Amino acid sequence: AKGKLSSEDVQDMLKEAAGVKKLIDTSSFVAVNLYAKSIFGEDALANISIEKLPDGKLTGSVRVRSRTQGIALSLGDRITIVQRGVQGAKR
């Protein structure tokens, strides 16, 4: 059975990913693919690409794919809320 990750598990994963963090810190572009499965067994894939512009601002795109429209729309709504929150904080 799959369980939830504890905060200690996440900290251990981040320590192991130190090389990835260094790569991200020294690059102006990063692209990642994220996979998730909902509690209902629906699969979702997010393709994320982010570029750091010379003025320090971030730009990029997020593409969510899923076999069902519901989970893709739900994830898209959540991403939009986070983006608006981040943009509002910088004003």
Protein backbone atom coordinates (compact mmCIF):
# COMPACT_ATOMS: atom_id res chain seq x y z
CA ALA A 1 0.00 0.00 0.00
CA LYS A 2 1.21 3.47 -0.83
CA GLY A 3 1.46 5.92 2.04
CA LYS A 4 1.84 9.66 2.29
CA LEU A 5 5.32 11.16 2.47
CA SER A 6 6.37 12.62 5.79
CA SER A 7 8.24 15.91 6.02
CA GLU A 8 11.36 13.89 6.90
CA ASP A 9 10.96 11.87 3.70
CA VAL A 10 10.77 15.08 1.67
CA GLN A 11 13.84 16.53 3.42
CA ASP A 12 15.80 13.35 2.64
CA MET A 13 14.75 13.54 -1.01
CA LEU A 14 15.87 17.18 -1.22
CA LYS A 15 19.27 16.33 0.31
CA GLU A 16 19.74 13.64 -2.35
CA ALA A 17 18.77 16.15 -5.06
CA ALA A 18 21.49 18.69 -4.15
CA GLY A 19 23.02 18.35 -7.63
CA VAL A 20 19.68 19.13 -9.24
CA LYS A 21 19.26 22.22 -7.05
CA LYS A 22 22.75 23.43 -8.03
CA LEU A 23 21.91 22.91 -11.71
CA ILE A 24 18.68 24.90 -11.34
CA ASP A 25 20.45 27.69 -9.44
CA THR A 26 23.10 28.08 -12.15
CA SER A 27 20.82 27.78 -15.18
CA SER A 28 18.45 30.24 -16.79
CA PHE A 29 16.10 27.52 -18.07
CA VAL A 30 14.56 24.42 -16.53
CA ALA A 31 11.99 21.92 -17.81
CA VAL A 32 10.38 19.18 -15.72
CA ASN A 33 7.68 16.56 -16.10
CA LEU A 34 5.56 15.80 -13.04
CA TYR A 35 3.29 12.78 -12.68
CA ALA A 36 0.50 12.34 -10.15
CA LYS A 37 -2.30 9.90 -9.47
CA SER A 38 -5.48 11.11 -7.77
CA ILE A 39 -7.21 9.25 -4.95
CA PHE A 40 -9.68 8.12 -7.62
CA GLY A 41 -6.93 6.51 -9.70
CA GLU A 42 -6.82 9.20 -12.41
CA ASP A 43 -3.39 9.86 -13.93
CA ALA A 44 -2.14 13.36 -14.70
CA LEU A 45 1.07 14.66 -16.27
CA ALA A 46 2.29 18.25 -16.00
CA ASN A 47 5.00 19.53 -18.35
CA ILE A 48 6.57 22.67 -16.90
CA SER A 49 9.18 24.93 -18.50
CA ILE A 50 10.51 28.04 -16.82
CA GLU A 51 13.02 30.60 -18.05
CA LYS A 52 14.70 33.27 -15.95
CA LEU A 53 14.90 36.48 -17.95
CA PRO A 54 17.89 38.84 -17.71
CA ASP A 55 15.84 41.22 -15.51
CA GLY A 56 15.24 38.39 -13.01
CA LYS A 57 11.59 37.77 -13.89
CA LEU A 58 10.35 34.25 -14.59
CA THR A 59 8.39 33.24 -17.65
CA GLY A 60 7.26 29.88 -18.88
CA SER A 61 4.44 27.48 -19.49
CA VAL A 62 2.55 24.69 -17.79
CA ARG A 63 0.79 21.99 -19.79
CA VAL A 64 -1.45 19.54 -17.95
CA ARG A 65 -2.48 16.29 -19.63
CA SER A 66 -4.91 13.67 -18.44
CA ARG A 67 -7.26 11.09 -19.90
CA THR A 68 -10.15 12.74 -18.08
CA GLN A 69 -11.02 16.40 -18.47
CA GLY A 70 -11.99 16.89 -14.82
CA ILE A 71 -8.56 16.41 -13.27
CA ALA A 72 -6.86 18.52 -15.95
CA LEU A 73 -9.30 21.39 -15.35
CA SER A 74 -8.93 21.10 -11.59
CA LEU A 75 -5.12 21.19 -11.76
CA GLY A 76 -5.28 24.09 -14.23
CA ASP A 77 -7.50 26.06 -11.84
CA ARG A 78 -5.10 25.44 -8.95
CA ILE A 79 -2.10 26.53 -11.03
CA THR A 80 -3.93 29.73 -12.03
CA ILE A 81 -4.71 30.52 -8.38
CA VAL A 82 -1.05 30.08 -7.40
CA GLN A 83 0.13 32.23 -10.32
CA ARG A 84 -2.26 35.04 -9.39
CA GLY A 85 -1.10 34.85 -5.78
CA VAL A 86 2.55 35.12 -6.76
CA GLN A 87 1.90 38.00 -9.18
CA GLY A 88 -0.23 39.83 -6.58
CA ALA A 89 2.52 39.53 -3.96
CA LYS A 90 5.02 41.33 -6.20
CA ARG A 91 2.82 44.39 -6.78
